[in-house]
XYZ file of C-alpha atoms in Angstrom:
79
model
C 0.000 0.000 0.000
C 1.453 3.308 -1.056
C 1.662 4.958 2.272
C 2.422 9.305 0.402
C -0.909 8.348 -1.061
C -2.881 7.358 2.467
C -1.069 10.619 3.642
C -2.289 12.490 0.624
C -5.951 11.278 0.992
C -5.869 11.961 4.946
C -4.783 15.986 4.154
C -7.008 16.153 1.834
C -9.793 15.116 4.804
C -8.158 17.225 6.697
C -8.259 20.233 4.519
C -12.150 20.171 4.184
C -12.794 19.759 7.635
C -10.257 22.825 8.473
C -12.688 25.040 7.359
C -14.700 24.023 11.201
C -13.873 26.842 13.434
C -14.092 24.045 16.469
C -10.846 22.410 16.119
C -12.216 19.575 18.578
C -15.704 19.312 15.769
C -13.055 18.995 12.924
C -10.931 15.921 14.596
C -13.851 14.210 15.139
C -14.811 14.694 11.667
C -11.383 13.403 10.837
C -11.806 10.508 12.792
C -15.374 9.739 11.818
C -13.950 9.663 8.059
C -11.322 7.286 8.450
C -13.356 5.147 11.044
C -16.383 4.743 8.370
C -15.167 5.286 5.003
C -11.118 3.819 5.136
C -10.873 -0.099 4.723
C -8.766 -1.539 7.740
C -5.713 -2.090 6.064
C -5.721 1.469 4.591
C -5.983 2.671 8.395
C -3.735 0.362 10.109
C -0.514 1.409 7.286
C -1.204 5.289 8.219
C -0.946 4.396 11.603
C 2.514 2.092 11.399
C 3.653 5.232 9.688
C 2.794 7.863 11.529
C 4.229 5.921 14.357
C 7.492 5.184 13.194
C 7.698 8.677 12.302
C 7.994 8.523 8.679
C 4.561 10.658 8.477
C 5.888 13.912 8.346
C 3.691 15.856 5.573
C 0.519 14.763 7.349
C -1.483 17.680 8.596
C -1.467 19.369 12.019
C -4.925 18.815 12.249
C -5.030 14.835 10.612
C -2.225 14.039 13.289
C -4.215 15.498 16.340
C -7.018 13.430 15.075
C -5.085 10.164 14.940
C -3.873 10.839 18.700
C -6.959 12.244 20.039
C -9.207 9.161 18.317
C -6.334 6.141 17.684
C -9.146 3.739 19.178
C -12.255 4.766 17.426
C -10.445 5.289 14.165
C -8.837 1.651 14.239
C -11.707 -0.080 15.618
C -10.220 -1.273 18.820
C -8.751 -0.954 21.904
C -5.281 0.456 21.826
C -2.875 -2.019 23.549
């Protein structure tokens, strides 16, 4: 899975729901659109990148989402 495309597709997410003036509204938009509209796979290789760092031209606002919501947007419990 081409991982600068997953980051592409999350900023672009990210840039529509910018536009919220309630940064907490537009994380949880975020997350709601990766939760219900990104296959499993897709979501579980954004998050091995983003945590071995390698995410670096995701958006402020896409990478406070995938903090603030890393349960609800993968679907489980985080261990």
């Amino acid at each position: 899975m081409n991982v600068e495309h997953l980051i592409q597709m999350a900023n672009q997410i990210g840039a529509y729901f910018a536009a919220e003036p309630d940064r907490a509204v537009a994380r949880d938009g975020v997350a709601d659109h990766l939760a219900r509209f990104w296959e499993k796979r897709m979501r579980q290789s954004l998050y091995a990148s983003f945590d071995q760092g390698t995410a670096t031209t995701l958006a402020p606002l896409v990478s406070e989402a995938l903090v603030e919501h890393r349960e609800r947007i993968l679907g489980k419990k985080a261990a």
